[in-house]
Amino acid sequence: MTDLAKLPVTVITGFLGSGKTTLISQLMQNPGGKRLAVVVNEFGDVGVDGEILKSCAIPDCPAENIVELANGCICCTVADDFIPTIEALMALEPRPDHILIETSGLALPKPLLKAFDWPDIRSRITVDGVIALADAEAVAAGRFAPDVARVDAQRLADDSLDHETPLSEVFEDQIACADIVLLTKPDLAGPEGVARARAVIAAEAPRPLPVIEVAEGVVDPRVILGLEAAAEDDMDARPSHHDEAHDHDHDDFESIVVEIPELDSPATLVAAIERLANEQNILRVKGYASVRGKPMRLLVQAVGARVRHQFDRPWKSDEPRAGRLVVIAEHDDIRPEAIAAVLGAVPAPAAE
């Protein structure tokens, strides 16, 4: 890459738990000869995804090339966070060949694309492509769509009603902005579920989109890097529910952090998270826990009632063996005391 060439950026979007961090981890390990830099934007102030990626750092994507922006939406804080971060990455020596941006699972990608119009960076950077990840099992199960029967009944009564749900709007905006859709976790959905998910995506997409099944984030980097989409110049082809708004927010969703006591076993926490999903409509739980008698920290990642956990690294000598979890749901479903009661926990102090 010459100094005059625009630096390509790939925006990786997708709803909570769709596999964005797993995909980026795989790209870092198999970058196709490119020197990568990564920006991770998290919803909630416990930096899980950024720390996972830093643990995967290799010479072509060292830890200093990975920047985490937690507890905020980078497209809402362009001047304060996004532009300085991009400029810092572009100033690295050696300069990255490609930047990956992992958006928050609740992010609307189109406002982020608009940030690339900022004069400070427009002449030096381009959006190579927008990659949307969609959890095949969740899409097939209709978790991102309104209740069709109820909506049809309402529509008969009043055509002017807004029948979209917050989940469906975020999902549709992410699909509409994409250049490629990666259908993740196809093994959990099965062939029939994959077929249903493909049909849903085809119905929501404003134009025909390639849909590629991806398991455990494994994909040839040549498939998704080097698209040369120049997405910042192609905004009209990427409609959004929020095109008429001057700004946007995430008031439909909320996150809290809870501190949990040491566990007797991981199964105790898994059962509690399953209860939260089934009884309190919790969408996402991620963070760390301490298991009595175990020298390693337990990493926990849950999407609804589907919980994954593993011991990721030894506890450091200078850190407390404290469990902290980010819990995310629609605004009306975040009831800190009820959540804490299920987890045997107490809400952590709110971030300043």
mmCIF file of N, CA, C and O in Angstrom, residues 193-276:
data_model
loop_
_atom_site.group_PDB
_atom_site.id
_atom_site.type_symbol
_atom_site.label_atom_id
_atom_site.label_comp_id
_atom_site.label_asym_id
_atom_site.label_seq_id
_atom_site.Cartn_x
_atom_site.Cartn_y
_atom_site.Cartn_z
ATOM 1 N N GLY A 193 -33.546 -25.075 9.539
ATOM 2 C CA GLY A 193 -33.401 -23.759 10.141
ATOM 3 C C GLY A 193 -32.588 -22.815 9.267
ATOM 4 O O GLY A 193 -32.917 -21.633 9.139
ATOM 5 N N VAL A 194 -31.527 -23.336 8.662
ATOM 6 C CA VAL A 194 -30.722 -22.519 7.747
ATOM 7 C C VAL A 194 -31.573 -22.039 6.579
ATOM 8 O O VAL A 194 -31.504 -20.868 6.169
ATOM 9 N N ALA A 195 -32.388 -22.913 6.044
ATOM 10 C CA ALA A 195 -33.255 -22.532 4.918
ATOM 11 C C ALA A 195 -34.236 -21.436 5.347
ATOM 12 O O ALA A 195 -34.471 -20.469 4.601
ATOM 13 N N ARG A 196 -34.807 -21.558 6.549
ATOM 14 C CA ARG A 196 -35.732 -20.520 7.036
ATOM 15 C C ARG A 196 -34.989 -19.197 7.237
ATOM 16 O O ARG A 196 -35.502 -18.129 6.881
ATOM 17 N N ALA A 197 -33.787 -19.275 7.801
ATOM 18 C CA ALA A 197 -33.009 -18.054 8.028
ATOM 19 C C ALA A 197 -32.667 -17.370 6.708
ATOM 20 O O ALA A 197 -32.750 -16.148 6.589
ATOM 21 N N ARG A 198 -32.282 -18.155 5.721
ATOM 22 C CA ARG A 198 -31.985 -17.585 4.401
ATOM 23 C C ARG A 198 -33.221 -16.882 3.826
ATOM 24 O O ARG A 198 -33.114 -15.798 3.227
ATOM 25 N N ALA A 199 -34.378 -17.475 4.019
ATOM 26 C CA ALA A 199 -35.607 -16.870 3.490
ATOM 27 C C ALA A 199 -35.918 -15.553 4.191
ATOM 28 O O ALA A 199 -36.337 -14.571 3.545
ATOM 29 N N VAL A 200 -35.705 -15.508 5.501
ATOM 30 C CA VAL A 200 -35.943 -14.272 6.249
ATOM 31 C C VAL A 200 -34.997 -13.176 5.770
ATOM 32 O O VAL A 200 -35.408 -12.025 5.533
ATOM 33 N N ILE A 201 -33.724 -13.507 5.604
ATOM 34 C CA ILE A 201 -32.740 -12.513 5.171
ATOM 35 C C ILE A 201 -33.062 -12.013 3.767
ATOM 36 O O ILE A 201 -32.997 -10.812 3.486
ATOM 37 N N ALA A 202 -33.434 -12.925 2.869
ATOM 38 C CA ALA A 202 -33.791 -12.519 1.507
ATOM 39 C C ALA A 202 -34.986 -11.575 1.513
ATOM 40 O O ALA A 202 -35.050 -10.619 0.726
ATOM 41 N N ALA A 203 -35.942 -11.822 2.414
ATOM 42 C CA ALA A 203 -37.128 -10.968 2.480
ATOM 43 C C ALA A 203 -36.799 -9.592 3.050
ATOM 44 O O ALA A 203 -37.424 -8.597 2.667
ATOM 45 N N GLU A 204 -35.829 -9.513 3.960
ATOM 46 C CA GLU A 204 -35.498 -8.242 4.596
ATOM 47 C C GLU A 204 -34.496 -7.419 3.800
ATOM 48 O O GLU A 204 -34.461 -6.195 3.924
ATOM 49 N N ALA A 205 -33.666 -8.063 2.992
ATOM 50 C CA ALA A 205 -32.605 -7.352 2.277
ATOM 51 C C ALA A 205 -33.192 -6.465 1.185
ATOM 52 O O ALA A 205 -34.084 -6.894 0.437
ATOM 53 N N PRO A 206 -32.713 -5.227 1.051
ATOM 54 C CA PRO A 206 -33.235 -4.329 0.024
ATOM 55 C C PRO A 206 -32.727 -4.655 -1.377
ATOM 56 O O PRO A 206 -33.210 -4.111 -2.360
ATOM 57 N N ARG A 207 -31.737 -5.538 -1.463
ATOM 58 C CA ARG A 207 -31.156 -5.943 -2.735
ATOM 59 C C ARG A 207 -30.580 -7.344 -2.529
ATOM 60 O O ARG A 207 -30.328 -7.754 -1.394
ATOM 61 N N PRO A 208 -30.350 -8.108 -3.594
ATOM 62 C CA PRO A 208 -29.785 -9.449 -3.415
ATOM 63 C C PRO A 208 -28.413 -9.380 -2.747
ATOM 64 O O PRO A 208 -27.561 -8.587 -3.140
ATOM 65 N N LEU A 209 -28.221 -10.215 -1.728
ATOM 66 C CA LEU A 209 -26.966 -10.229 -0.987
ATOM 67 C C LEU A 209 -26.397 -11.644 -0.950
ATOM 68 O O LEU A 209 -27.151 -12.604 -0.788
ATOM 69 N N PRO A 210 -25.077 -11.777 -1.070
ATOM 70 C CA PRO A 210 -24.471 -13.091 -0.833
ATOM 71 C C PRO A 210 -24.672 -13.493 0.631
ATOM 72 O O PRO A 210 -24.465 -12.677 1.530
ATOM 73 N N VAL A 211 -25.089 -14.726 0.862
ATOM 74 C CA VAL A 211 -25.254 -15.261 2.214
ATOM 75 C C VAL A 211 -24.380 -16.500 2.325
ATOM 76 O O VAL A 211 -24.560 -17.460 1.568
ATOM 77 N N ILE A 212 -23.426 -16.461 3.246
ATOM 78 C CA ILE A 212 -22.436 -17.530 3.369
ATOM 79 C C ILE A 212 -22.548 -18.147 4.760
ATOM 80 O O ILE A 212 -22.546 -17.427 5.766
ATOM 81 N N GLU A 213 -22.656 -19.462 4.832
ATOM 82 C CA GLU A 213 -22.691 -20.155 6.117
ATOM 83 C C GLU A 213 -21.275 -20.224 6.688
ATOM 84 O O GLU A 213 -20.331 -20.597 5.987
ATOM 85 N N VAL A 214 -21.151 -19.868 7.965
ATOM 86 C CA VAL A 214 -19.848 -19.829 8.628
ATOM 87 C C VAL A 214 -19.975 -20.477 9.997
ATOM 88 O O VAL A 214 -20.836 -20.083 10.797
ATOM 89 N N ALA A 215 -19.142 -21.473 10.289
ATOM 90 C CA ALA A 215 -19.119 -22.120 11.601
ATOM 91 C C ALA A 215 -17.842 -21.726 12.335
ATOM 92 O O ALA A 215 -16.751 -21.747 11.754
ATOM 93 N N GLU A 216 -17.991 -21.328 13.603
ATOM 94 C CA GLU A 216 -16.855 -20.952 14.452
ATOM 95 C C GLU A 216 -15.999 -19.843 13.847
ATOM 96 O O GLU A 216 -14.790 -19.771 14.074
ATOM 97 N N GLY A 217 -16.601 -18.982 13.032
ATOM 98 C CA GLY A 217 -15.898 -17.829 12.495
ATOM 99 C C GLY A 217 -14.903 -18.123 11.396
ATOM 100 O O GLY A 217 -14.162 -17.227 10.963
ATOM 101 N N VAL A 218 -14.875 -19.350 10.898
ATOM 102 C CA VAL A 218 -13.866 -19.723 9.898
ATOM 103 C C VAL A 218 -14.356 -19.344 8.503
ATOM 104 O O VAL A 218 -15.349 -19.891 8.005
ATOM 105 N N VAL A 219 -13.655 -18.412 7.876
ATOM 106 C CA VAL A 219 -13.975 -17.990 6.512
ATOM 107 C C VAL A 219 -12.680 -17.516 5.854
ATOM 108 O O VAL A 219 -11.811 -16.940 6.511
ATOM 109 N N ASP A 220 -12.538 -17.785 4.582
ATOM 110 C CA ASP A 220 -11.365 -17.329 3.839
ATOM 111 C C ASP A 220 -11.366 -15.802 3.821
ATOM 112 O O ASP A 220 -12.347 -15.188 3.378
ATOM 113 N N PRO A 221 -10.310 -15.139 4.311
ATOM 114 C CA PRO A 221 -10.312 -13.675 4.350
ATOM 115 C C PRO A 221 -10.495 -13.044 2.983
ATOM 116 O O PRO A 221 -10.989 -11.917 2.879
ATOM 117 N N ARG A 222 -10.138 -13.769 1.921
ATOM 118 C CA ARG A 222 -10.324 -13.213 0.578
ATOM 119 C C ARG A 222 -11.792 -13.038 0.223
ATOM 120 O O ARG A 222 -12.129 -12.263 -0.680
ATOM 121 N N VAL A 223 -12.668 -13.737 0.945
ATOM 122 C CA VAL A 223 -14.103 -13.648 0.663
ATOM 123 C C VAL A 223 -14.697 -12.345 1.199
ATOM 124 O O VAL A 223 -15.604 -11.773 0.594
ATOM 125 N N ILE A 224 -14.177 -11.860 2.339
ATOM 126 C CA ILE A 224 -14.811 -10.703 2.978
ATOM 127 C C ILE A 224 -13.917 -9.469 3.067
ATOM 128 O O ILE A 224 -14.412 -8.379 3.375
ATOM 129 N N LEU A 225 -12.613 -9.611 2.784
ATOM 130 C CA LEU A 225 -11.716 -8.458 2.755
ATOM 131 C C LEU A 225 -11.303 -8.197 1.315
ATOM 132 O O LEU A 225 -11.036 -9.126 0.564
ATOM 133 N N GLY A 226 -11.241 -6.917 0.950
ATOM 134 C CA GLY A 226 -10.895 -6.578 -0.426
ATOM 135 C C GLY A 226 -12.109 -6.471 -1.330
ATOM 136 O O GLY A 226 -12.017 -6.647 -2.553
ATOM 137 N N LEU A 227 -13.290 -6.132 -0.753
ATOM 138 C CA LEU A 227 -14.511 -5.993 -1.561
ATOM 139 C C LEU A 227 -14.520 -4.706 -2.377
ATOM 140 O O LEU A 227 -15.202 -4.610 -3.390
ATOM 141 N N GLU A 228 -13.809 -3.686 -1.881
ATOM 142 C CA GLU A 228 -13.736 -2.374 -2.555
ATOM 143 C C GLU A 228 -15.131 -1.800 -2.793
ATOM 144 O O GLU A 228 -15.433 -1.250 -3.850
ATOM 145 N N ALA A 229 -15.988 -1.918 -1.785
ATOM 146 C CA ALA A 229 -17.376 -1.468 -1.934
ATOM 147 C C ALA A 229 -17.514 0.046 -1.877
ATOM 148 O O ALA A 229 -18.498 0.592 -2.373
ATOM 149 N N ALA A 230 -16.551 0.740 -1.251
ATOM 150 C CA ALA A 230 -16.660 2.188 -1.036
ATOM 151 C C ALA A 230 -18.049 2.521 -0.508
ATOM 152 O O ALA A 230 -18.779 3.357 -1.039
ATOM 153 N N ALA A 231 -18.415 1.870 0.579
ATOM 154 C CA ALA A 231 -19.782 1.957 1.100
ATOM 155 C C ALA A 231 -20.172 3.382 1.469
ATOM 156 O O ALA A 231 -21.351 3.741 1.421
ATOM 157 N N GLU A 232 -19.186 4.207 1.820
ATOM 158 C CA GLU A 232 -19.503 5.588 2.179
ATOM 159 C C GLU A 232 -20.066 6.378 1.002
ATOM 160 O O GLU A 232 -20.711 7.419 1.193
ATOM 161 N N ASP A 233 -19.844 5.894 -0.228
ATOM 162 C CA ASP A 233 -20.380 6.551 -1.427
ATOM 163 C C ASP A 233 -21.646 5.871 -1.939
ATOM 164 O O ASP A 233 -22.131 6.206 -3.016
ATOM 165 N N ASP A 234 -22.156 4.920 -1.181
ATOM 166 C CA ASP A 234 -23.263 4.080 -1.641
ATOM 167 C C ASP A 234 -24.392 4.077 -0.618
ATOM 168 O O ASP A 234 -25.069 3.073 -0.415
ATOM 169 N N MET A 235 -24.616 5.208 0.033
ATOM 170 C CA MET A 235 -25.548 5.253 1.155
ATOM 171 C C MET A 235 -27.000 5.048 0.746
ATOM 172 O O MET A 235 -27.780 4.440 1.485
ATOM 173 N N ASP A 236 -27.387 5.534 -0.426
ATOM 174 C CA ASP A 236 -28.791 5.425 -0.824
ATOM 175 C C ASP A 236 -29.232 3.980 -1.013
ATOM 176 O O ASP A 236 -30.426 3.677 -0.908
ATOM 177 N N ALA A 237 -28.295 3.095 -1.317
ATOM 178 C CA ALA A 237 -28.628 1.689 -1.520
ATOM 179 C C ALA A 237 -28.731 0.930 -0.197
ATOM 180 O O ALA A 237 -28.986 -0.280 -0.195
ATOM 181 N N ARG A 238 -28.546 1.640 0.920
ATOM 182 C CA ARG A 238 -28.538 1.010 2.244
ATOM 183 C C ARG A 238 -29.579 1.687 3.128
ATOM 184 O O ARG A 238 -29.253 2.461 4.031
ATOM 185 N N PRO A 239 -30.868 1.422 2.877
ATOM 186 C CA PRO A 239 -31.934 2.113 3.623
ATOM 187 C C PRO A 239 -31.929 1.731 5.095
ATOM 188 O O PRO A 239 -31.488 0.655 5.488
ATOM 189 N N SER A 240 -32.461 2.648 5.909
ATOM 190 C CA SER A 240 -32.498 2.444 7.355
ATOM 191 C C SER A 240 -33.831 2.920 7.900
ATOM 192 O O SER A 240 -34.467 3.825 7.339
ATOM 193 N N HIS A 241 -34.255 2.328 9.001
ATOM 194 C CA HIS A 241 -35.459 2.806 9.686
ATOM 195 C C HIS A 241 -35.264 4.210 10.223
ATOM 196 O O HIS A 241 -36.230 4.882 10.567
ATOM 197 N N HIS A 242 -34.012 4.649 10.311
ATOM 198 C CA HIS A 242 -33.698 5.909 10.984
ATOM 199 C C HIS A 242 -33.134 6.946 10.017
ATOM 200 O O HIS A 242 -32.471 7.881 10.428
ATOM 201 N N ASP A 243 -33.435 6.799 8.724
ATOM 202 C CA ASP A 243 -32.879 7.723 7.736
ATOM 203 C C ASP A 243 -33.350 9.158 7.939
ATOM 204 O O ASP A 243 -32.641 10.097 7.611
ATOM 205 N N GLU A 244 -34.552 9.339 8.465
ATOM 206 C CA GLU A 244 -35.085 10.695 8.611
ATOM 207 C C GLU A 244 -34.648 11.349 9.912
ATOM 208 O O GLU A 244 -34.860 12.533 10.116
ATOM 209 N N ALA A 245 -34.062 10.570 10.803
ATOM 210 C CA ALA A 245 -33.659 11.125 12.097
ATOM 211 C C ALA A 245 -32.313 11.820 11.982
ATOM 212 O O ALA A 245 -31.438 11.392 11.247
ATOM 213 N N HIS A 246 -32.164 12.891 12.727
ATOM 214 C CA HIS A 246 -30.887 13.608 12.739
ATOM 215 C C HIS A 246 -29.864 12.894 13.617
ATOM 216 O O HIS A 246 -28.671 13.083 13.475
ATOM 217 N N ASP A 247 -30.359 12.121 14.554
ATOM 218 C CA ASP A 247 -29.469 11.325 15.378
ATOM 219 C C ASP A 247 -30.223 10.073 15.782
ATOM 220 O O ASP A 247 -31.334 9.835 15.356
ATOM 221 N N HIS A 248 -29.602 9.253 16.591
ATOM 222 C CA HIS A 248 -30.271 8.055 17.056
ATOM 223 C C HIS A 248 -29.760 7.707 18.438
ATOM 224 O O HIS A 248 -28.762 8.245 18.906
ATOM 225 N N ASP A 249 -30.497 6.853 19.132
ATOM 226 C CA ASP A 249 -30.051 6.423 20.446
ATOM 227 C C ASP A 249 -30.382 4.957 20.611
ATOM 228 O O ASP A 249 -30.920 4.323 19.729
ATOM 229 N N HIS A 250 -30.020 4.430 21.773
ATOM 230 C CA HIS A 250 -30.270 3.021 22.054
ATOM 231 C C HIS A 250 -31.178 2.891 23.276
ATOM 232 O O HIS A 250 -31.027 1.987 24.072
ATOM 233 N N ASP A 251 -32.141 3.829 23.392
ATOM 234 C CA ASP A 251 -32.983 3.832 24.576
ATOM 235 C C ASP A 251 -33.871 2.605 24.674
ATOM 236 O O ASP A 251 -34.424 2.323 25.747
ATOM 237 N N ASP A 252 -34.054 1.880 23.576
ATOM 238 C CA ASP A 252 -34.851 0.663 23.639
ATOM 239 C C ASP A 252 -34.142 -0.441 24.417
ATOM 240 O O ASP A 252 -34.775 -1.409 24.841
ATOM 241 N N PHE A 253 -32.828 -0.323 24.576
ATOM 242 C CA PHE A 253 -32.038 -1.358 25.222
ATOM 243 C C PHE A 253 -31.259 -0.765 26.395
ATOM 244 O O PHE A 253 -30.966 0.428 26.436
ATOM 245 N N GLU A 254 -30.914 -1.619 27.320
ATOM 246 C CA GLU A 254 -30.169 -1.160 28.486
ATOM 247 C C GLU A 254 -29.253 -2.282 28.958
ATOM 248 O O GLU A 254 -29.539 -3.468 28.740
ATOM 249 N N SER A 255 -28.168 -1.908 29.592
ATOM 250 C CA SER A 255 -27.277 -2.906 30.178
ATOM 251 C C SER A 255 -26.975 -2.519 31.616
ATOM 252 O O SER A 255 -26.970 -1.334 31.974
ATOM 253 N N ILE A 256 -26.772 -3.538 32.444
ATOM 254 C CA ILE A 256 -26.275 -3.321 33.790
ATOM 255 C C ILE A 256 -25.093 -4.258 34.004
ATOM 256 O O ILE A 256 -24.921 -5.246 33.282
ATOM 257 N N VAL A 257 -24.289 -3.936 34.990
ATOM 258 C CA VAL A 257 -23.192 -4.810 35.397
ATOM 259 C C VAL A 257 -23.525 -5.359 36.777
ATOM 260 O O VAL A 257 -23.942 -4.607 37.669
ATOM 261 N N VAL A 258 -23.375 -6.655 36.935
ATOM 262 C CA VAL A 258 -23.601 -7.262 38.247
ATOM 263 C C VAL A 258 -22.331 -7.958 38.703
ATOM 264 O O VAL A 258 -21.592 -8.525 37.897
ATOM 265 N N GLU A 259 -22.078 -7.870 39.984
ATOM 266 C CA GLU A 259 -20.945 -8.557 40.595
ATOM 267 C C GLU A 259 -21.476 -9.829 41.248
ATOM 268 O O GLU A 259 -22.435 -9.779 42.028
ATOM 269 N N ILE A 260 -20.880 -10.975 40.905
ATOM 270 C CA ILE A 260 -21.397 -12.240 41.396
ATOM 271 C C ILE A 260 -20.399 -12.903 42.341
ATOM 272 O O ILE A 260 -19.182 -12.762 42.173
ATOM 273 N N PRO A 261 -20.889 -13.616 43.326
ATOM 274 C CA PRO A 261 -19.984 -14.274 44.270
ATOM 275 C C PRO A 261 -19.285 -15.467 43.629
ATOM 276 O O PRO A 261 -19.659 -15.914 42.537
ATOM 277 N N GLU A 262 -18.272 -15.984 44.300
ATOM 278 C CA GLU A 262 -17.560 -17.149 43.797
ATOM 279 C C GLU A 262 -18.520 -18.331 43.685
ATOM 280 O O GLU A 262 -19.377 -18.541 44.540
ATOM 281 N N LEU A 263 -18.363 -19.104 42.619
ATOM 282 C CA LEU A 263 -19.268 -20.202 42.313
ATOM 283 C C LEU A 263 -18.725 -21.524 42.822
ATOM 284 O O LEU A 263 -17.501 -21.732 42.867
ATOM 285 N N ASP A 264 -19.632 -22.437 43.145
ATOM 286 C CA ASP A 264 -19.211 -23.802 43.441
ATOM 287 C C ASP A 264 -18.893 -24.566 42.151
ATOM 288 O O ASP A 264 -18.011 -25.421 42.127
ATOM 289 N N SER A 265 -19.636 -24.230 41.074
ATOM 290 C CA SER A 265 -19.407 -24.874 39.778
ATOM 291 C C SER A 265 -19.990 -24.010 38.686
ATOM 292 O O SER A 265 -20.928 -23.225 38.934
ATOM 293 N N PRO A 266 -19.492 -24.127 37.439
ATOM 294 C CA PRO A 266 -20.076 -23.366 36.331
ATOM 295 C C PRO A 266 -21.557 -23.667 36.124
ATOM 296 O O PRO A 266 -22.316 -22.803 35.668
ATOM 297 N N ALA A 267 -21.988 -24.890 36.448
ATOM 298 C CA ALA A 267 -23.386 -25.274 36.226
ATOM 299 C C ALA A 267 -24.344 -24.372 36.995
ATOM 300 O O ALA A 267 -25.466 -24.110 36.540
ATOM 301 N N THR A 268 -23.913 -23.882 38.148
ATOM 302 C CA THR A 268 -24.759 -22.981 38.938
ATOM 303 C C THR A 268 -25.078 -21.716 38.156
ATOM 304 O O THR A 268 -26.230 -21.259 38.109
ATOM 305 N N LEU A 269 -24.052 -21.143 37.521
ATOM 306 C CA LEU A 269 -24.243 -19.915 36.751
ATOM 307 C C LEU A 269 -25.032 -20.184 35.478
ATOM 308 O O LEU A 269 -25.894 -19.388 35.089
ATOM 309 N N VAL A 270 -24.769 -21.279 34.809
ATOM 310 C CA VAL A 270 -25.512 -21.623 33.597
ATOM 311 C C VAL A 270 -27.009 -21.700 33.900
ATOM 312 O O VAL A 270 -27.837 -21.149 33.162
ATOM 313 N N ALA A 271 -27.374 -22.367 34.987
ATOM 314 C CA ALA A 271 -28.784 -22.492 35.345
ATOM 315 C C ALA A 271 -29.410 -21.124 35.619
ATOM 316 O O ALA A 271 -30.560 -20.855 35.234
ATOM 317 N N ALA A 272 -28.655 -20.239 36.270
ATOM 318 C CA ALA A 272 -29.178 -18.905 36.574
ATOM 319 C C ALA A 272 -29.393 -18.100 35.305
ATOM 320 O O ALA A 272 -30.416 -17.404 35.154
ATOM 321 N N ILE A 273 -28.456 -18.182 34.374
ATOM 322 C CA ILE A 273 -28.593 -17.431 33.118
ATOM 323 C C ILE A 273 -29.770 -17.967 32.306
ATOM 324 O O ILE A 273 -30.528 -17.194 31.686
ATOM 325 N N GLU A 274 -29.949 -19.269 32.290
ATOM 326 C CA GLU A 274 -31.105 -19.848 31.595
ATOM 327 C C GLU A 274 -32.410 -19.318 32.193
ATOM 328 O O GLU A 274 -33.364 -19.018 31.465
ATOM 329 N N ARG A 275 -32.459 -19.198 33.513
ATOM 330 C CA ARG A 275 -33.654 -18.631 34.156
ATOM 331 C C ARG A 275 -33.883 -17.191 33.720
ATOM 332 O O ARG A 275 -35.016 -16.774 33.441
ATOM 333 N N LEU A 276 -32.810 -16.400 33.668
ATOM 334 C CA LEU A 276 -32.955 -15.005 33.254
ATOM 335 C C LEU A 276 -33.532 -14.900 31.845
ATOM 336 O O LEU A 276 -34.386 -14.047 31.575
#
